Coordinates of C-alpha atoms in Angstrom, one line a residue:
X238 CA 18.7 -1.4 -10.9
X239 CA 16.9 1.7 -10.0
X240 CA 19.1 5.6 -10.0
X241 CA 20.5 7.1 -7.1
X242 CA 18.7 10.4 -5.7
X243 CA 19.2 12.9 -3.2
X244 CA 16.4 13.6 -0.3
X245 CA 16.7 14.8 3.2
X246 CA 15.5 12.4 5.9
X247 CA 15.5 12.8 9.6
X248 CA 15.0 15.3 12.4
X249 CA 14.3 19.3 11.2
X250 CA 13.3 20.6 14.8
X251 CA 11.4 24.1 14.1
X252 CA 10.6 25.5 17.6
X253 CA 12.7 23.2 19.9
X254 CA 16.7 22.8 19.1
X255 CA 17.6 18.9 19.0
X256 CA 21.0 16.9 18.3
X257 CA 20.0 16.7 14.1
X258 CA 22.4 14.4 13.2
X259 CA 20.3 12.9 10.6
X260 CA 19.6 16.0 9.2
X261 CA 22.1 15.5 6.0
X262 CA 21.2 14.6 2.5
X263 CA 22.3 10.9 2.1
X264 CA 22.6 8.9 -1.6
X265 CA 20.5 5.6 -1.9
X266 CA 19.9 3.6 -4.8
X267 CA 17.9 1.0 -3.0
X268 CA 14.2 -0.5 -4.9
X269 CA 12.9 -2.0 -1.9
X270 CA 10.9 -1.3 1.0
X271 CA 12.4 -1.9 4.4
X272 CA 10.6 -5.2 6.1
X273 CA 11.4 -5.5 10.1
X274 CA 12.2 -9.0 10.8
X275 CA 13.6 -10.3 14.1
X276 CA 17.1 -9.9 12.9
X277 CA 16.6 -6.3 12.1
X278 CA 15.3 -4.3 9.1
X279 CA 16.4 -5.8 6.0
X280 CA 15.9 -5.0 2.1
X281 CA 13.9 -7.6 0.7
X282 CA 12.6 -8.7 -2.3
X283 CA 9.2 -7.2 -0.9
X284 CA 5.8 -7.5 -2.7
X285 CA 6.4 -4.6 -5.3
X286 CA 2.9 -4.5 -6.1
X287 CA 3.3 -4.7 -10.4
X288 CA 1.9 -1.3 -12.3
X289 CA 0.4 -4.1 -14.0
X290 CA -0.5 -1.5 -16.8
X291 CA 2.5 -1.1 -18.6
X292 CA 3.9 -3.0 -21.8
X293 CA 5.4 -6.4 -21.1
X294 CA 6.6 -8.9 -23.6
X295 CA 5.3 -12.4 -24.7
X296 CA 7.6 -14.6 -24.5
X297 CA 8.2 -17.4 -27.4
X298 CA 5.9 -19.9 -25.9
X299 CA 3.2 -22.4 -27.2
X300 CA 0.2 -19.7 -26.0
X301 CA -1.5 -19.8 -28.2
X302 CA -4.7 -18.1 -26.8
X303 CA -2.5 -15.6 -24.9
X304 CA -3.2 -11.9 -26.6
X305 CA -0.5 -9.4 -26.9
X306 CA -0.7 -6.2 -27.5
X307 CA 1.7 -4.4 -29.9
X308 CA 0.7 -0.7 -29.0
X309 CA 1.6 1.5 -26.9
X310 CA 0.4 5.3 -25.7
X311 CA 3.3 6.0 -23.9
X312 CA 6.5 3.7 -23.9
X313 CA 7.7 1.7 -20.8
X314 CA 10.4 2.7 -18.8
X315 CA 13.2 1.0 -17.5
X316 CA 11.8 1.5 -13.6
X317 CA 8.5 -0.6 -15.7
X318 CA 10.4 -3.3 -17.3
X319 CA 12.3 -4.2 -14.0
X320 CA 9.5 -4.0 -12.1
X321 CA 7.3 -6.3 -14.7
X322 CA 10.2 -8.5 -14.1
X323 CA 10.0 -8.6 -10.8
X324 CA 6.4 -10.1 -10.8
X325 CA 7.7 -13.1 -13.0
X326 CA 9.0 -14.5 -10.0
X327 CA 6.9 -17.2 -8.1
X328 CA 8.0 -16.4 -4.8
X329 CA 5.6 -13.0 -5.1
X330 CA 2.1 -14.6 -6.2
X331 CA 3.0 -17.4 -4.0
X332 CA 3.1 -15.0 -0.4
X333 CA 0.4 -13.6 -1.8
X334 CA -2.1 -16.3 -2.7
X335 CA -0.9 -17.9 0.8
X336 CA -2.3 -14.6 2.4
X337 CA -5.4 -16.4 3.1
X338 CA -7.1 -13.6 4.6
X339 CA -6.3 -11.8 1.5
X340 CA -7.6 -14.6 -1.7
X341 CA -10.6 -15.8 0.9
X342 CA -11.9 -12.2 1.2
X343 CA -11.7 -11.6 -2.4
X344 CA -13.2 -15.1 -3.1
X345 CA -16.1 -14.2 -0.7
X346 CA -16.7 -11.1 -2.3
X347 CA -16.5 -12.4 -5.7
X348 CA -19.5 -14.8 -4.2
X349 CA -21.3 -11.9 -2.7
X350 CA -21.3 -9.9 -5.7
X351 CA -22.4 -13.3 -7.8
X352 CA -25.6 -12.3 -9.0
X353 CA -23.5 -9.1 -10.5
X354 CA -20.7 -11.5 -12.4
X355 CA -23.1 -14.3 -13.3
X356 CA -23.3 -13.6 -17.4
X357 CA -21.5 -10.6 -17.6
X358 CA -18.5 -9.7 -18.4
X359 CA -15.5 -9.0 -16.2
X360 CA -11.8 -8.0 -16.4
X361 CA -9.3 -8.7 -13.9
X362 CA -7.0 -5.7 -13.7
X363 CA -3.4 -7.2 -13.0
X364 CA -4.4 -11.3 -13.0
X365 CA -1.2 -12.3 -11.8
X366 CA -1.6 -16.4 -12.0
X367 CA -5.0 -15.8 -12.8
X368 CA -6.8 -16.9 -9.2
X369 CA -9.3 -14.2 -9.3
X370 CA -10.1 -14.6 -12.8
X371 CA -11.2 -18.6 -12.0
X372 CA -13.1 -17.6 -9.4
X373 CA -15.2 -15.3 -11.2
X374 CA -15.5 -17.9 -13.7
X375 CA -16.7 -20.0 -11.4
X376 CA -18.8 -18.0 -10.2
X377 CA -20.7 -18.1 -13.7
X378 CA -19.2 -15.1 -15.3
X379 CA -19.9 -14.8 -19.4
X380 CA -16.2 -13.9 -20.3
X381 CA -13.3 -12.6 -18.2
X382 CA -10.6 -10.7 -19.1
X383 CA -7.5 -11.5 -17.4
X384 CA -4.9 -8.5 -18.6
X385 CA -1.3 -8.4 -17.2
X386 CA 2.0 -7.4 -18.3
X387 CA 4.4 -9.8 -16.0
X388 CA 5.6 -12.7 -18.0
X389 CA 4.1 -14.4 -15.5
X390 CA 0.5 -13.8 -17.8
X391 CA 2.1 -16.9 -19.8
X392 CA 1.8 -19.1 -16.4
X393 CA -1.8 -17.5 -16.1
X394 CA -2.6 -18.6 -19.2
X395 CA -1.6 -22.3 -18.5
X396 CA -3.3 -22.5 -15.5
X397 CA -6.6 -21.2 -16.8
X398 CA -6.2 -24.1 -19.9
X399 CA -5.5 -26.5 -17.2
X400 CA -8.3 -26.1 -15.8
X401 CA -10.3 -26.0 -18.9
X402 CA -11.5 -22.6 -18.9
X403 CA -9.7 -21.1 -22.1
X404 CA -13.5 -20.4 -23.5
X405 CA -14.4 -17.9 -20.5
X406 CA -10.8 -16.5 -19.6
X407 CA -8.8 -14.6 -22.3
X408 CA -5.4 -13.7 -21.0
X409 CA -4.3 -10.5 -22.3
X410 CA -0.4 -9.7 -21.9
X411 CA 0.2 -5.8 -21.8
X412 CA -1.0 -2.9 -20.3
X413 CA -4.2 -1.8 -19.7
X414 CA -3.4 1.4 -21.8
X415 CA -2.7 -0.5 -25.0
X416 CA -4.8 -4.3 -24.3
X417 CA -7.8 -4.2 -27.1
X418 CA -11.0 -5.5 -25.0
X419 CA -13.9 -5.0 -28.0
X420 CA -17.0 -4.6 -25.4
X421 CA -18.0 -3.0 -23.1
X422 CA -17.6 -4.9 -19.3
X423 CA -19.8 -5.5 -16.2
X424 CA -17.3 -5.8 -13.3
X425 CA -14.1 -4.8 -12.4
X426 CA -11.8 -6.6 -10.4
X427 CA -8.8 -6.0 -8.8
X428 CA -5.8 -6.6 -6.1
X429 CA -4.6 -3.3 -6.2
X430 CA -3.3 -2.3 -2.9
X431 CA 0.0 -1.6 -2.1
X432 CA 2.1 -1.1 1.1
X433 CA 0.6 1.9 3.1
X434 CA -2.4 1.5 0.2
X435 CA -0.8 4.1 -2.5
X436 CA 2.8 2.2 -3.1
X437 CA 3.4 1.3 -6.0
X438 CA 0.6 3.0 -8.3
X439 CA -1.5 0.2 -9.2
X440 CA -4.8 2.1 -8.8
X441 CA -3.9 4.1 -11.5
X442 CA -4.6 1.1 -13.9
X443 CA -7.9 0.4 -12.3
X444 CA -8.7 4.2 -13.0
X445 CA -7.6 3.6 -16.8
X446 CA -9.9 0.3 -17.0
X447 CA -12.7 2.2 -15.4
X448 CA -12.5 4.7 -17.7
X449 CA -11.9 2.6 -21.2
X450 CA -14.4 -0.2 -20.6
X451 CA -16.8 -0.2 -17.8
X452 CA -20.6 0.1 -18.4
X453 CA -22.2 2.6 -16.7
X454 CA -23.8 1.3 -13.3
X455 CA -20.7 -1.4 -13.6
X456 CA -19.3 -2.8 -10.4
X457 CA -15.6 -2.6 -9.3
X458 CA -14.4 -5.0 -6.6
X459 CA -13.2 -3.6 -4.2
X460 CA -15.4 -0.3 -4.7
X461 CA -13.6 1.8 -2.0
X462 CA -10.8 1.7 0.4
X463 CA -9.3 3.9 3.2
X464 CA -6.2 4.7 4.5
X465 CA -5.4 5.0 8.5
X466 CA -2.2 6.5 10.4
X467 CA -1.8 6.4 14.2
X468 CA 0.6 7.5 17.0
X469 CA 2.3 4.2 18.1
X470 CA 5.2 3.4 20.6
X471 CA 7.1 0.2 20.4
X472 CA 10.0 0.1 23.0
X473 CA 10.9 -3.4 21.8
X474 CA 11.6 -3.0 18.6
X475 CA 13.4 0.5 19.4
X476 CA 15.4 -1.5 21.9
X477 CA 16.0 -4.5 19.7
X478 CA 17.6 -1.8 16.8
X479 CA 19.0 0.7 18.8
X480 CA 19.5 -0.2 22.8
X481 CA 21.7 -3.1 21.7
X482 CA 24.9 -1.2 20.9
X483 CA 24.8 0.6 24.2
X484 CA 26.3 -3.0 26.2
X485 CA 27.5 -5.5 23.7
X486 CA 29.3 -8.4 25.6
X487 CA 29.9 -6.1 27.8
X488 CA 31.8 -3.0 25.4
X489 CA 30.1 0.6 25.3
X490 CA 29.9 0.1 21.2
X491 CA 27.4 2.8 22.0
X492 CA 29.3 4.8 19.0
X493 CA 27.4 2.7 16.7
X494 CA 24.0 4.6 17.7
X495 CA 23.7 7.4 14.8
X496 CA 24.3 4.7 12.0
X497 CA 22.4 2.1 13.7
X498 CA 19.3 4.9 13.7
X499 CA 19.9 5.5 10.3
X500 CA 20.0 2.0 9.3
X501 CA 16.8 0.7 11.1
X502 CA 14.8 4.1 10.7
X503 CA 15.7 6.3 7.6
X504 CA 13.2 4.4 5.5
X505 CA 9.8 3.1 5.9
X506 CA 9.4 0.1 7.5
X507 CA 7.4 -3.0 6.9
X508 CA 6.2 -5.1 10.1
X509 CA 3.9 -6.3 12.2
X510 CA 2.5 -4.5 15.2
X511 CA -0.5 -4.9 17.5
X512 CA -3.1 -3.0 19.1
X513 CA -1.3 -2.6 22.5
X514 CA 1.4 -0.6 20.3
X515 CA -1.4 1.9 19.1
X516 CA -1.7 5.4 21.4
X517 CA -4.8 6.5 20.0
X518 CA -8.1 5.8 17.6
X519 CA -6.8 6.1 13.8
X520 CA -7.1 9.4 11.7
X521 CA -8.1 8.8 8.6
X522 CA -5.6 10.0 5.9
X523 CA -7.6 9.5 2.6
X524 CA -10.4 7.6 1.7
X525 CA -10.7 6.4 -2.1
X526 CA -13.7 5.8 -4.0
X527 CA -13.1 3.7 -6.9
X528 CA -16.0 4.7 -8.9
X529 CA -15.0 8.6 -9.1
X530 CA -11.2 8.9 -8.2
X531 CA -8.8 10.5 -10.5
X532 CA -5.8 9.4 -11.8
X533 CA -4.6 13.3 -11.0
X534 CA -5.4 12.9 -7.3
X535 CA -3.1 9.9 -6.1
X536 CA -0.1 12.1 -7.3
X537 CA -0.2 13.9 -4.4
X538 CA -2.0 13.5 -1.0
X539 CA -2.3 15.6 2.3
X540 CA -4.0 15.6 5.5
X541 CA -3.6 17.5 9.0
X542 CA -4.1 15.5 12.0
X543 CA -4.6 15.9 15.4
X544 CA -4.6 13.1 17.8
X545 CA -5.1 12.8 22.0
X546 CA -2.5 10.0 23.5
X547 CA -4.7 7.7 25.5
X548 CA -1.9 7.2 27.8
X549 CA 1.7 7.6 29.1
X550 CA 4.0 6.2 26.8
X551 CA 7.3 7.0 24.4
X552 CA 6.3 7.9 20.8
X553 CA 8.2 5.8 18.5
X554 CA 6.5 7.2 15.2
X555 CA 3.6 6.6 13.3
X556 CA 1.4 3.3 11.8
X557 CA -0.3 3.2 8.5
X558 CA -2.7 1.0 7.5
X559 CA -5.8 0.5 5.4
X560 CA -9.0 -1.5 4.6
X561 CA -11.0 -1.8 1.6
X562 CA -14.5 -2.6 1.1
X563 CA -16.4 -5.0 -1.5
X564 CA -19.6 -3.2 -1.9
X565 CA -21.6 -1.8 -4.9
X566 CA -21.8 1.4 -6.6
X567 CA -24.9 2.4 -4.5
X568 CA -23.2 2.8 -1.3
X569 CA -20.4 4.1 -2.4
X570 CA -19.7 8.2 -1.5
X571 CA -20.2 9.9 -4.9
X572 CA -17.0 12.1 -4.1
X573 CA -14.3 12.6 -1.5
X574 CA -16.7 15.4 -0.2
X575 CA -19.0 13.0 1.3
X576 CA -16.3 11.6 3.4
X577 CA -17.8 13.5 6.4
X578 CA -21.1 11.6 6.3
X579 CA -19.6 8.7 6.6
X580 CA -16.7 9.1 9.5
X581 CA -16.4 10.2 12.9
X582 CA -14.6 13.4 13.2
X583 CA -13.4 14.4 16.0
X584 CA -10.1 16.4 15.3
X585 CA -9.3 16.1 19.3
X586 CA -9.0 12.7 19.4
X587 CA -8.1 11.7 16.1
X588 CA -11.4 9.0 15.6
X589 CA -11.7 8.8 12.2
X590 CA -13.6 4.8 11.6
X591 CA -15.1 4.7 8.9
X592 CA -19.0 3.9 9.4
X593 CA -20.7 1.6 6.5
X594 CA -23.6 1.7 5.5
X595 CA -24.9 -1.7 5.8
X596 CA -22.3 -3.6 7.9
X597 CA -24.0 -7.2 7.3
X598 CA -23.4 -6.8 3.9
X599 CA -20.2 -4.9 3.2
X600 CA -17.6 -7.1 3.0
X601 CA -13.9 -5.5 4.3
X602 CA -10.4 -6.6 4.0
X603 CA -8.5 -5.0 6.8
X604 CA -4.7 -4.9 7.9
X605 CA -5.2 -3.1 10.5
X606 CA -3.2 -4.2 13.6
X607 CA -6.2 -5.1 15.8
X608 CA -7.5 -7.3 12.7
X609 CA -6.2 -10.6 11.5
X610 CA -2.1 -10.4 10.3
X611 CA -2.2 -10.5 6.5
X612 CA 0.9 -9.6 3.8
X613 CA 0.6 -6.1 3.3
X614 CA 1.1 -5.9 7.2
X615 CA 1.4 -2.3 8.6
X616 CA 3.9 0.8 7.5
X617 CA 5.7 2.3 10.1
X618 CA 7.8 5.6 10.2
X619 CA 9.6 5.7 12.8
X620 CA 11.5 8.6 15.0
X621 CA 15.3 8.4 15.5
X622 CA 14.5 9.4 19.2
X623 CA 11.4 9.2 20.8
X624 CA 9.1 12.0 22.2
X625 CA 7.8 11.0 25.8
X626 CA 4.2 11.8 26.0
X627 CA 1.5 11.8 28.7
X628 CA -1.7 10.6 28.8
X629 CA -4.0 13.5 26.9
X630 CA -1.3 14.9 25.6
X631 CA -1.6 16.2 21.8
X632 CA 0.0 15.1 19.0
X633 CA -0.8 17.0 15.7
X634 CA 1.1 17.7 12.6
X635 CA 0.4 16.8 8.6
X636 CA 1.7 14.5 6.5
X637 CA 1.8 14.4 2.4
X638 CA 2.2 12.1 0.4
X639 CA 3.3 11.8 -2.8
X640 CA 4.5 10.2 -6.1
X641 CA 8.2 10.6 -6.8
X642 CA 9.0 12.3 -10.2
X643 CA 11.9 10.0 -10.6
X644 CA 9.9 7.3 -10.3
X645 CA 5.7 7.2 -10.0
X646 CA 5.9 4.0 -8.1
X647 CA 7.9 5.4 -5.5
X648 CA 6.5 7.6 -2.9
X649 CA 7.8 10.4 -1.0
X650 CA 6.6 11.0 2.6
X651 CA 7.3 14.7 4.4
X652 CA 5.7 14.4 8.1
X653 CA 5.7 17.1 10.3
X654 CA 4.5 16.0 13.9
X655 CA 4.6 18.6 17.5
X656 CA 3.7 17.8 20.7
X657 CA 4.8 19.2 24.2
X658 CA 6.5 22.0 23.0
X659 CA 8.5 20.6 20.2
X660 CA 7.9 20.1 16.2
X661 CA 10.1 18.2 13.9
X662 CA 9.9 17.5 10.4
X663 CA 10.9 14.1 8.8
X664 CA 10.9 13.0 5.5
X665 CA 11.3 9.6 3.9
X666 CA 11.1 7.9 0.7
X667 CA 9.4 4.4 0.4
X668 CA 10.6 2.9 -2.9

């Protein structure tokens, strides 16, 4: 479906020589994440969070109050047409709204915020089936704007008539760059989060609806989110994936181990860890404010960090995960400068939290591994080998990351990590 291209992945020791067996350029034309299950990491048909910006067609059904646009800025590509596709399916919006930490957050927040939705007008960037869209309708708003380009907009649009709400919702299938919306609008709501936050690009459309339509003052749900890596070991799920071809039924198949390392840990992976697996408090790699970000700064982002293991334990790699928050413009940083106000940093350590400024009435979604388990999960990058470190001992490097120029959705990761003596470099794509 998706090209072939060429990037280096694996080991690139710089002050300490290593076996750097991974160290070769390998060919992939994969289009999925990587998700750990207990079987191993597989490809799967993972939630591709929709770009749901771009150009989709409406199909020849009886919707008759269903909008489509007809131009276009900038023409879809074939990466956008496979991956509008993709969000047709069912089995995607149905993981999703069953993520009930996820849909009850967002309903609670849509609550929260009622006396901001009541009589206004709101659009719903990326609808989907059109869940948040109903519940801002219920929640009295004056008109909402449900704009998506998955053919799955014509099943949004039959929901929202089934439940008799055709005179508030107006389903608009296309992207946000060519959808005519002839008002100005109150709110701004959207599931926009992809793995590891950035996948996938979404935000990029909330950016373009902020900027075409929303009234000075307006609110965007959620208003600002932030992005967290940590040190983590997980001798389970390296033995599970690797240890295993050392004694199978009794056979050294222990020849296995390069591939086997390259199969499990080339790519990023998506799973499920725990706080136990965490070696330190997180660093935070980005923090996004919806109300100012630019379209030009998710292309590319980077971030030194330097952490202090809290105890004696093999590094496997790194975590990511994120949290957004539901709050109003008023609290919101007016730029990424004001980060520093509203974190602890302590480069030593790594403690990064974010502090908010009214925690009995910010609402946040977390995945964090400490927090509640919810789709998105976390995003690990793992090591081929791991680094055995003691407790206090540092582990700093950088990581970037940034939007593939084959592909925007796709996202290239170049880590560099050091500690006790020795500094690699690995670099991954998640796509």
């Amino acid at each position: 479906m998706y090209s072939s291209s060429n990037h280096s992945n694996g080991y690139h020791p710089q002050h300490q020589h290593e076996d750097n067996r991974f160290g070769q350029t390998h060919s992939h034309s994969k289009d999925r994440v990587r998700r750990y299950t207990r079987g191993g990491a597989t490809s799967t048909n993972s939630r591709s969070r929709d770009f749901r910006d771009s150009h989709g067609h409406a199909g020849p059904t009886s919707a008759s109050a269903l909008r489509v646009s007809d131009q276009h800025q900038k023409p879809a590509t074939d990466f956008d047409m496979a991956y509008f596709h993709s969000y047709a399916h069912v089995g995607i919006h149905e993981e999703m709204i069953k993520d009930r930490v996820r849909t009850e957050t967002y309903r609670m927040a849509i609550m929260q915020h009622q006396s901001a939705i009541a009589g206004k007008v709101v659009v719903d960037v990326g609808c989907g089936t059109g869940i948040l869209s109903i519940f801002c309708a219920q929640a009295g708003a004056k008109r909402v704007y449900a704009v998506d380009a998955s053919e799955i907009a014509l099943q949004a649009n039959e929901v929202v008539k089934a439940n008799n709400l055709s005179d508030t919702v107006i389903v608009l299938h296309g992207r946000v760059e060519d959808v005519e919306i002839d008002e100005e609008v109150d709110v701004i709501i959207s599931e926009w989060m992809g793995y590891m936050l950035l996948y996938e690009s979404m935000l990029g459309s909330v950016i373009t609806a902020r900027d075409r339509w929303l009234k000075p003052g307006g609110l965007i749900l959620p208003s600002n989110a932030t992005l967290y890596m940590a040190p983590v070991t997980h001798s389970d799920r390296y033995s599970e994936s690797i240890d295993f071809w050392r004694n199978v039924y009794g056979i050294d198949m222990s020849a296995m181990l390069p591939l086997a390392k390259q199969c499990a840990f080339e790519e990023p992976c998506v799973e499920t860890i725990t706080g136990e697996n965490v070696l330190t408090w997180p660093h935070v790699v980005k923090h996004v404010d919806c109300y100012t970000i630019t379209i030009h700064e998710l292309e590319s982002v980077t971030t030194r960090y330097k952490f202090k293991s809290m105890m004696r334990a093999p590094l496997h790699g790194f975590a990511f995960w994120f949290d957004v928050e539901f709050s109003g413009p008023a609290v919101s940083p007016s730029n990424n400068h004001t980060l520093s106000l509203l974190v602890d940093n302590n480069p030593i350590d790594g403690s990064q939290r974010k502090k908010r400024a009214n925690p009995n009435e910010a609402l946040v979604l977390s995945t964090a591994p400490e927090d509640p388990p919810t789709h998105w999960q976390q995003t690990m990058i793992y090591f081929y080998d791991p680094i055995e470190v003691e407790q206090d001992q540092l582990i700093e490097g950088s990581v970037t990351l940034s939007q593939s120029k084959e592909n925007a959705r796709f996202m290239n990761i170049h880590l560099e990590y050091a500690s006790g003596g020795r500094a690699f470099v690995k670099e991954s794509v998640m796509r």
